[in-house]
XYZ file of C-alpha atoms in Angstrom:
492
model
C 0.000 0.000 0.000
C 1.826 3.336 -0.876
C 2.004 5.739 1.796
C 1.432 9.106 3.082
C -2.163 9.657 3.157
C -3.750 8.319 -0.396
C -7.641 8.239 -0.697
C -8.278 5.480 -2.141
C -11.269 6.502 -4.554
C -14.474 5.828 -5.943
C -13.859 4.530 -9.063
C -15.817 4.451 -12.463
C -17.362 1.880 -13.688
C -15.416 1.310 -17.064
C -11.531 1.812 -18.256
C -12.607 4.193 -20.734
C -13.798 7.055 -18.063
C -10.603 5.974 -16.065
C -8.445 6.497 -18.800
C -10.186 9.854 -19.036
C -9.850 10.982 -15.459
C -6.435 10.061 -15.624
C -5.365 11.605 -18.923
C -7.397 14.712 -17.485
C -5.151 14.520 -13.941
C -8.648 13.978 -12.208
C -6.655 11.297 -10.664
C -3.037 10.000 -10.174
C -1.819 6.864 -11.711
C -0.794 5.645 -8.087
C -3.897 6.533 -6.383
C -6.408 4.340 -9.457
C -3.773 1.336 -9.087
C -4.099 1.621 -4.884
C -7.959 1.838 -5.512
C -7.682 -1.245 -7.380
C -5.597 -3.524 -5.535
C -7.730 -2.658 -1.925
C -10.102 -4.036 -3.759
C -8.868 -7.562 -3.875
C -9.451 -7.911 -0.533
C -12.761 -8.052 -0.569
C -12.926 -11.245 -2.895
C -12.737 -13.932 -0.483
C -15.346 -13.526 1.278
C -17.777 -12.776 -1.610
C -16.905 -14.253 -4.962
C -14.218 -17.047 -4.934
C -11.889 -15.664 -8.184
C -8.847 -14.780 -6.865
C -5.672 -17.529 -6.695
C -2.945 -15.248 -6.061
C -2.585 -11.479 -6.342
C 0.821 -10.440 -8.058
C 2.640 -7.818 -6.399
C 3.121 -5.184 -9.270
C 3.411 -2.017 -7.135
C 7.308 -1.480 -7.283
C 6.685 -1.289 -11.142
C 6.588 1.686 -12.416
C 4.028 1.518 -15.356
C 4.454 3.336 -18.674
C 3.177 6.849 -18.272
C 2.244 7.392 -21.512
C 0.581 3.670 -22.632
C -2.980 3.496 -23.352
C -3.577 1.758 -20.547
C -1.678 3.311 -17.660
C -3.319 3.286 -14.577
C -5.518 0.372 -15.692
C -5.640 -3.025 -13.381
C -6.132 -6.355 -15.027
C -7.004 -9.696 -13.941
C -6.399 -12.954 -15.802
C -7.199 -17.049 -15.965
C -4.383 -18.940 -14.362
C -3.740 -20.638 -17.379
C -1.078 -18.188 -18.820
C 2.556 -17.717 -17.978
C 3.156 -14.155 -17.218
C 7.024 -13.177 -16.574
C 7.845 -15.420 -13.752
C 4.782 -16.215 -13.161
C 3.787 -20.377 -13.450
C 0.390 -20.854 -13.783
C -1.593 -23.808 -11.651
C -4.222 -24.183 -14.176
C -6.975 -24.852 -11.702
C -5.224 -27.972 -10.554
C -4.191 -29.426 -7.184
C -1.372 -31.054 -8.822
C 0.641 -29.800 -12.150
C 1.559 -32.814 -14.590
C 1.949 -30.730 -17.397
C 5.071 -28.924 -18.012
C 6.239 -26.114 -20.293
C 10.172 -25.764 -18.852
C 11.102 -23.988 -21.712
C 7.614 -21.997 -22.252
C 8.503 -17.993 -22.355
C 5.926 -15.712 -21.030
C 2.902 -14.909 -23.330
C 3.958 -12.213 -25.750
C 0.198 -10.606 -24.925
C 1.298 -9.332 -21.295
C 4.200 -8.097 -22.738
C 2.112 -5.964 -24.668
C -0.067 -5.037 -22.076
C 2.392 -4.136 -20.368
C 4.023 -2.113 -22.964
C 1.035 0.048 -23.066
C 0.790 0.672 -19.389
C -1.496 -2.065 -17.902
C -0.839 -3.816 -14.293
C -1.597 -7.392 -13.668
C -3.452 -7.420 -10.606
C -3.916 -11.090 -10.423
C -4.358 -14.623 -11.335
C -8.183 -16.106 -11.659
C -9.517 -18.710 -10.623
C -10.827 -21.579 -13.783
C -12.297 -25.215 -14.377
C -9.253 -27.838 -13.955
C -7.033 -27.518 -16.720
C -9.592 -25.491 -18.988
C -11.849 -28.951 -18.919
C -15.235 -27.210 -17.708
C -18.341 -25.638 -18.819
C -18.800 -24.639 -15.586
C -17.042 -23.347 -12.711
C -16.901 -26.315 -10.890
C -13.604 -27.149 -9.882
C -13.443 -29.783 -6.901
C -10.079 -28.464 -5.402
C -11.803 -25.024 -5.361
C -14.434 -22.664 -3.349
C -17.601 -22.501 -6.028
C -17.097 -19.367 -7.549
C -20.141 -17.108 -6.700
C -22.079 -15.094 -9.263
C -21.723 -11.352 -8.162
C -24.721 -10.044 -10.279
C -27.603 -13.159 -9.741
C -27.023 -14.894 -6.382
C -27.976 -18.983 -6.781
C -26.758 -18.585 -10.369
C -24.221 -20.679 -12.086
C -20.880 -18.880 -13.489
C -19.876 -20.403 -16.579
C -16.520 -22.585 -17.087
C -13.758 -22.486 -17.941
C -12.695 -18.901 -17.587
C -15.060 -18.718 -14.259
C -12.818 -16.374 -12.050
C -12.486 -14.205 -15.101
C -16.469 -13.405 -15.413
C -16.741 -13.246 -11.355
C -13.889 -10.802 -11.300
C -15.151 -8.314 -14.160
C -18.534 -8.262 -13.062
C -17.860 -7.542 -9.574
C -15.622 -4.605 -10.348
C -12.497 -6.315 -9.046
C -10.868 -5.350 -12.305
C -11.676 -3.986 -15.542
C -10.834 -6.873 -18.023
C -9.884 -10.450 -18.109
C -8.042 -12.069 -20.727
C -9.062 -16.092 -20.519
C -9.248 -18.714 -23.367
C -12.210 -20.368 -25.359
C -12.109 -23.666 -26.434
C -15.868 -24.381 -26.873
C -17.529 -21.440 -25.365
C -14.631 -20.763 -22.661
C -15.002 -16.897 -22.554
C -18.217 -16.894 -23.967
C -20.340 -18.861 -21.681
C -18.842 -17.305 -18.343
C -19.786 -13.823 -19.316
C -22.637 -14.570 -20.181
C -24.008 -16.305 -17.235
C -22.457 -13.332 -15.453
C -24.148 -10.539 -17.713
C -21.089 -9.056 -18.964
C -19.433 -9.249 -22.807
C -16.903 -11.777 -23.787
C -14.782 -11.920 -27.289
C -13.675 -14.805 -28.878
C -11.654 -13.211 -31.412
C -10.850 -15.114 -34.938
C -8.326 -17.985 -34.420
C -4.954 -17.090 -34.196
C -5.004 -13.681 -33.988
C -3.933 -13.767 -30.265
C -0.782 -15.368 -29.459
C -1.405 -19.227 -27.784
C 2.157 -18.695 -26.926
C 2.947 -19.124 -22.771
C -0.942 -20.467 -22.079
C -1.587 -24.373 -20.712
C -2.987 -26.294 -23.651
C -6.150 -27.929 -24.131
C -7.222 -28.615 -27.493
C -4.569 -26.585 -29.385
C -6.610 -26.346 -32.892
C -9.596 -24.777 -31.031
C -7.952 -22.999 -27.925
C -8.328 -19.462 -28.465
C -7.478 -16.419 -26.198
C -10.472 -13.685 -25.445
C -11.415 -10.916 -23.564
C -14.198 -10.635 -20.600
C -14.986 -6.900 -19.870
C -18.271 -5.200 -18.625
C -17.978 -2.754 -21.622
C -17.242 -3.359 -25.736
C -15.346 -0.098 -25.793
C -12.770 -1.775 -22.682
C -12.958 -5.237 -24.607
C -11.825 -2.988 -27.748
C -9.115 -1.074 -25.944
C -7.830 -4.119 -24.578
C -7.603 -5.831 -27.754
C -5.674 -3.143 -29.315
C -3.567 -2.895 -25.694
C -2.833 -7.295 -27.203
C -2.126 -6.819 -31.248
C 1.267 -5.693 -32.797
C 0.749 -1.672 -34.454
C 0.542 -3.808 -38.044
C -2.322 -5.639 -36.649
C -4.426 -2.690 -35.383
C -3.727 -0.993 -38.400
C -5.063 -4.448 -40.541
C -7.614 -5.440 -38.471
C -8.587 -2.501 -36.182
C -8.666 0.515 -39.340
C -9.043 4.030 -37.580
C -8.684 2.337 -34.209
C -7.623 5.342 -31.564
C -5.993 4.443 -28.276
C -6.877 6.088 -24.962
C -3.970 7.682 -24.700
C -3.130 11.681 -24.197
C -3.632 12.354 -27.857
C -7.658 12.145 -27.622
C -9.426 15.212 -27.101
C -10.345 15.165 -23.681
C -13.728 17.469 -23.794
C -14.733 14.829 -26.739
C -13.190 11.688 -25.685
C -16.068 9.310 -25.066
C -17.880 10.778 -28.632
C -14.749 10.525 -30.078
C -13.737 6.734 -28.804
C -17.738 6.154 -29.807
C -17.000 6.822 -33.607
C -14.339 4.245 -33.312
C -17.516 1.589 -32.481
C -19.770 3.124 -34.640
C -22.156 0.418 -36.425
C -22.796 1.153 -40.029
C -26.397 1.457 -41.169
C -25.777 -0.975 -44.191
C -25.254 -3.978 -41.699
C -26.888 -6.712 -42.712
C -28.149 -8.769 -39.416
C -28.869 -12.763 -39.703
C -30.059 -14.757 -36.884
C -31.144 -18.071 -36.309
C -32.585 -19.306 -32.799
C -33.726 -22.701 -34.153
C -30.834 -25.454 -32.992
C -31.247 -28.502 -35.544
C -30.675 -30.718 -31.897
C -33.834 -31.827 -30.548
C -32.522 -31.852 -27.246
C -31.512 -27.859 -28.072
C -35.195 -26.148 -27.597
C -34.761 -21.989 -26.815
C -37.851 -21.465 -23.999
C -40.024 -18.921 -24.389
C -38.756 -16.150 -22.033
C -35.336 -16.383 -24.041
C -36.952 -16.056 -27.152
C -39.361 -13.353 -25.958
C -36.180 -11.228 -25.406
C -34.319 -12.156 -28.450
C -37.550 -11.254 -30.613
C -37.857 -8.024 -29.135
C -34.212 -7.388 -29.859
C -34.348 -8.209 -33.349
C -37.344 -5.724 -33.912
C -35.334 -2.693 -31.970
C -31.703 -3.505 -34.371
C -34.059 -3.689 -37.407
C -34.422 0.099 -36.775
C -30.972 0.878 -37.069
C -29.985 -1.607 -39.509
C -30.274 -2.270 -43.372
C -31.558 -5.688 -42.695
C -32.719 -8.412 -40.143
C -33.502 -11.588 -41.462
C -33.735 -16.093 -40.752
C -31.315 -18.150 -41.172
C -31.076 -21.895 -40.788
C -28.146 -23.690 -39.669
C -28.452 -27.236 -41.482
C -24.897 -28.233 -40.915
C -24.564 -27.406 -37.572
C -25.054 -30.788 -35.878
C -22.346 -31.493 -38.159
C -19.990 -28.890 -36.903
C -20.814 -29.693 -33.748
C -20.061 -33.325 -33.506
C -16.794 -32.261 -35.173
C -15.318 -29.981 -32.982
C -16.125 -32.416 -30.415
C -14.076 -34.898 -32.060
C -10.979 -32.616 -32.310
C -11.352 -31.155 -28.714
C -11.419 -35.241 -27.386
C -8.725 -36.199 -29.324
C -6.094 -33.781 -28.314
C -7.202 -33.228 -24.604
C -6.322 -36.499 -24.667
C -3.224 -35.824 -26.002
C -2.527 -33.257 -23.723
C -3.790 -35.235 -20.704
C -2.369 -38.503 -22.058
C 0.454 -39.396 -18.672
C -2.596 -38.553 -16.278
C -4.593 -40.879 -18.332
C -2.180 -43.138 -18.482
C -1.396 -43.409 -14.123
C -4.710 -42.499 -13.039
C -3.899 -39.346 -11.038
C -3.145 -35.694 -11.591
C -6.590 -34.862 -13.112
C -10.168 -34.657 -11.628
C -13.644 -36.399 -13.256
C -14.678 -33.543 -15.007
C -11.264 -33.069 -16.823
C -10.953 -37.124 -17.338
C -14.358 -37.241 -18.562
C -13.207 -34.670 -21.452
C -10.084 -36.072 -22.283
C -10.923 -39.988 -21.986
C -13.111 -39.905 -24.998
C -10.282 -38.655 -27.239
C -8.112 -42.048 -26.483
C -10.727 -44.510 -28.611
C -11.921 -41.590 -30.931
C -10.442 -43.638 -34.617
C -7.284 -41.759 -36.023
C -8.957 -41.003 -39.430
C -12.530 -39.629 -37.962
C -9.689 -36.632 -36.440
C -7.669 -36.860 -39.634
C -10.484 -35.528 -41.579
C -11.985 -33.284 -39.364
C -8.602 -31.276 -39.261
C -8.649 -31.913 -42.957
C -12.018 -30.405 -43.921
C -12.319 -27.797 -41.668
C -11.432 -24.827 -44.020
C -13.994 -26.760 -46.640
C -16.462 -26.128 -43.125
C -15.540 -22.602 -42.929
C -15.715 -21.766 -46.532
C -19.296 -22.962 -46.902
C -20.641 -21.141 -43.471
C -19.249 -17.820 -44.968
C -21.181 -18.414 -48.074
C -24.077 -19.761 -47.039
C -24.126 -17.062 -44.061
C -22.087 -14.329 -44.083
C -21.772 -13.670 -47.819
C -25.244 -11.330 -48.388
C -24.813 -10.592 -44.530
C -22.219 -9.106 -42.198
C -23.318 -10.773 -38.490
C -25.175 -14.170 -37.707
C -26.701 -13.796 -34.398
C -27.613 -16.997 -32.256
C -28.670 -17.492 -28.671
C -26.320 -18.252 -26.040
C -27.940 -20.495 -23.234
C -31.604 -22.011 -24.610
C -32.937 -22.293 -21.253
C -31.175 -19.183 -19.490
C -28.782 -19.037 -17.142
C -29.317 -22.291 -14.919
C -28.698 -22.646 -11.339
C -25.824 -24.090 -9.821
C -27.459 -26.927 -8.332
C -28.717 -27.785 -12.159
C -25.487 -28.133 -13.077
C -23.066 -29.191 -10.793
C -22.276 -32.740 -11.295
C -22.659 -34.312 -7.929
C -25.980 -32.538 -7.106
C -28.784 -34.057 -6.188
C -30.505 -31.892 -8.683
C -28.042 -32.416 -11.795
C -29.662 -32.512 -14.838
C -26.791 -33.474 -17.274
C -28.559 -32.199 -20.590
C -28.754 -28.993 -19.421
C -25.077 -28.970 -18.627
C -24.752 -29.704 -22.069
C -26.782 -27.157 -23.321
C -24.826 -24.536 -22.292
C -22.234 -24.933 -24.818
C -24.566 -26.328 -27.404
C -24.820 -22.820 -29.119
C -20.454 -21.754 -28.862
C -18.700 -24.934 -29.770
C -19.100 -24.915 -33.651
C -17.943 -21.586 -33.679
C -14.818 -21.931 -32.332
C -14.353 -25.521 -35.024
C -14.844 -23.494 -37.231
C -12.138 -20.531 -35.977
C -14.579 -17.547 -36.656
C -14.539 -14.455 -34.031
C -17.803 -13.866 -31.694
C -18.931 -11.579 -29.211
C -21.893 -12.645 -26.309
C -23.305 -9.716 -24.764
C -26.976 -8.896 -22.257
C -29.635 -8.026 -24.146
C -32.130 -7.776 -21.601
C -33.436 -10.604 -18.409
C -35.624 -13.313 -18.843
C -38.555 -14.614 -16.187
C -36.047 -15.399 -13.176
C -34.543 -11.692 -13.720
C -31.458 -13.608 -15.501
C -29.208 -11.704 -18.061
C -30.296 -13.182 -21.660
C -27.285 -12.564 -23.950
C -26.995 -13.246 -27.733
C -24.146 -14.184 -29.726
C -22.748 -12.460 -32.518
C -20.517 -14.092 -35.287
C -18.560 -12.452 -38.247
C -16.657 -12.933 -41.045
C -12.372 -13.555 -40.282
C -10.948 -10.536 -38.325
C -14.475 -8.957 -38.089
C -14.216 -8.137 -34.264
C -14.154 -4.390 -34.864
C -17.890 -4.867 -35.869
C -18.801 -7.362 -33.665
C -17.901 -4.858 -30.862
C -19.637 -1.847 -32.624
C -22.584 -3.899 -32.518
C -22.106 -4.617 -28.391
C -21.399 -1.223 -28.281
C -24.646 0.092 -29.770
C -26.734 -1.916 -27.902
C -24.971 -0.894 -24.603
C -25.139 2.557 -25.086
C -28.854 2.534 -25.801
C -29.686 0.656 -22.704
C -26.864 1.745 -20.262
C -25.140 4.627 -21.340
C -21.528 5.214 -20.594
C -21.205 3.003 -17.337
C -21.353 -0.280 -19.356
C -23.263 -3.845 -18.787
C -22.594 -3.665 -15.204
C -24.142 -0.415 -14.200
C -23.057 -0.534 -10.666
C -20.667 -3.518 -9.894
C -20.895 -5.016 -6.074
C -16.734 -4.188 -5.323
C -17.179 -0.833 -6.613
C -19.940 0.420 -4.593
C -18.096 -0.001 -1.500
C -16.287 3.006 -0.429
C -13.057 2.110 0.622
C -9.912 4.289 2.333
C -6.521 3.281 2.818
C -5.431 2.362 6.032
C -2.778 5.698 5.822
C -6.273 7.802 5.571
C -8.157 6.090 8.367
C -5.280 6.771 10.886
C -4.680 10.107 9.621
């Protein structure tokens, strides 16, 4: 804790305005990170997504980075500097000796950002839940009784409680997706490959992709930029502007607005209809979705059906690859019966009598897959839109495999909707659109065309500032609504 008398503040709800204050000298570097860090403390006896908090506060951040001033929190699934990840796991039987730190936190860092802390996940990435025997249950800050989605779990917890602005995790088959949503905040998957595997734990290494959690799609958008090289905001991120001293500071939330703005020629598809029988969207979710669609087709050139005849087919394919090589990655604690709980052996053991050729030509025709959803889909239009959870967000008891009340289809309903997407290595954004029945967040999922996040986030963004207005999804997040003074100030 720094001394000599520093209030520790009331902060705003998004990185954006804190960017702002700070650029404006509203409020010192030192005093946001203090803020931020006190707030840490209140985690364990509320939320359950901290594992250990990393003691950044003899760093002197880069006073000029986009991002200065800015805490974030991440999955433990990422080597960060000296950091070794424990992947959700009692004990680690993976090993990455040689593994350098991901290149994205050198990045981060590069524009300004301090790691706050490591987040709590599923076992080894293996969840669709936040179940993790060797851990507390994480706790759902928003909707109290609710599940938080696996395997990024800690990241959603932490971002919607205001513990820190942004989370990077990874998505596999709904990883970042299906967290944020059950927690009513947005999560990217971005297109595969675009962000650096490099120094995170495997799982399925074809479909493992790293994404952003944030309670805002203008923080998830700064962040992004805060992760790619300057060639690949220029390529993928055109006109792009940084919160950084250049803005204008009387215009800078119109200004950083533009940078989101959706065009009026988009052309919206959507399709709620899942070809599963077993997949059925309940009324109350589709109540919400249909009143969505009607409010975009107001700002939009068109909104129109779509049906999804292969996606059973994608589907049973990505499940194929994601078997096979968490197998492979899990194939020692396979092999001597230890090192891995049942949720992670229950993903992985499949993948060890999967036949060689079905995952031979799965890897083999997936561009074939890809080409034919952009042509069918995304050809005369620029977004698909698809539900995210067909029966809402469930309650923990629902899904929590050694309940009473388990029910295990709608466990697997939850990623019923994410999976194909990331098979086929297209970017997506989930984001609220409004609560159903049990005054649950209902969130819809937007996919685009190869490196089409800036318009998957304009389209976050314009449905955010229409229903929330500058403070984001989370309009008033349970950490940051507690006033909180250093200990320097309190003995003063």
């Amino acid at each position: 804790m720094p001394g000599g008398n520093l209030v520790i503040l009331s902060l705003p709800t998004t990185l954006v305005e804190l960017r702002r204050q700070i650029v404006d000298d509203e409020v010192s570097i030192a005093q946001a990170l203090a803020t931020q860090r006190s707030l840490l403390d209140l985690d364990p006896t509320h939320w359950h997504s901290i594992v250990d908090t990393l003691d950044e506060s003899s760093v002197e951040p880069v006073h000029s980075g986009s991002l200065t001033g800015v805490g974030l929190a991440h999955k433990d699934i990422f080597i960060i500097d000296s950091h070794r990840p424990h992947c959700g796991a009692k004990a680690d039987h993976l090993s990455l000796p040689t593994a350098p730190s991901s290149p994205l936190f050198q990045r981060l860092k590069q524009c300004g950002a301090s790691v706050l802390a490591t987040l709590t996940m599923a076992e080894y990435a293996s969840g669709v839940t936040g179940e993790n025997p060797g851990t507390p249950l994480p706790q759902n800050p928003l909707f109290p009784g609710a599940m938080v989605g696996g395997s990024s779990s800690g990241s959603a917890v932490a971002v919607a409680a205001g513990l820190c602005y942004a989370s990077l995790g990874t998505d596999t088959a709904g990883s970042v997706r299906i967290p944020a949503a059950s927690c009513g905040i947005l999560g990217l998957k971005p297109t595969r490959g675009l962000l650096s595997t490099e120094g995170c734990y495997p799982l399925a290494p074809t479909l493992d992709t790293v994404g952003i959690l944030a309670r805002s799609a203008r923080d998830a958008a700064q962040v992004l930029a805060a992760t790619l090289t300057e060639s690949e905001r220029h390529a993928y991120l055109p006109g792009f502007r940084l919160t950084d001293s250049s803005l204008q500071s009387s215009r800078w939330h119109e200004i950083l607005s533009q940078d989101l703005e959706l065009p009026a020629l988009t052309r919206i598809a959507y399709c709620v209809t899942h070809n599963s029988p077993h997949v059925q969207l309940h009324d109350d979710q589709r109540q919400v979705i249909e009143h969505y669609l009607n409010e975009l087709s107001e700002s939009v050139s068109s909104v129109a059906p779509a049906k999804l005849d292969g996606m059973s087919e994608w589907v049973r394919l990505a499940n194929v690859v994601m078997h096979v090589e968490a197998a492979t990655t899990h194939f020692k604690a396979l092999q001597s019966g230890a090192g891995i709980n049942h949720i992670t052996r229950a993903t992985a053991l499949p993948g060890t009598v999967i036949p060689a050729p079905w995952y031979a030509s799965a890897l083999r025709h997936a561009p074939t897959h890809q080409a034919k959803f952009l042509e069918t889909h995304l050809q005369n239009h620029d977004i698909l839109l698809t539900p995210v959870f067909p029966e809402g967000v469930p309650d923990w008891e629902d899904v929590i495999t050694d309940s009473e009340r388990f029910k295990p289809q709608m466990l697997l309903g939850l990623f019923s909707w994410t999976s194909f997407v990331n098979y086929l290595g297209l970017p997506a954004v989930v984001f609220p659109i409004g609560r159903d029945a049990r005054n649950r967040p209902v969130s819809i999922q937007a996919i685009g065309r190869p490196h089409s996040e800036q318009v998957l986030l304009a389209l976050a963004h314009q449905h955010e500032r229409q229903h929330y207005g500058e403070a984001g999804f989370v309009t008033a997040p349970p950490a940051l609504c507690h006033n909180l003074i250093s200990r320097d100030q309190q003995h003063a």
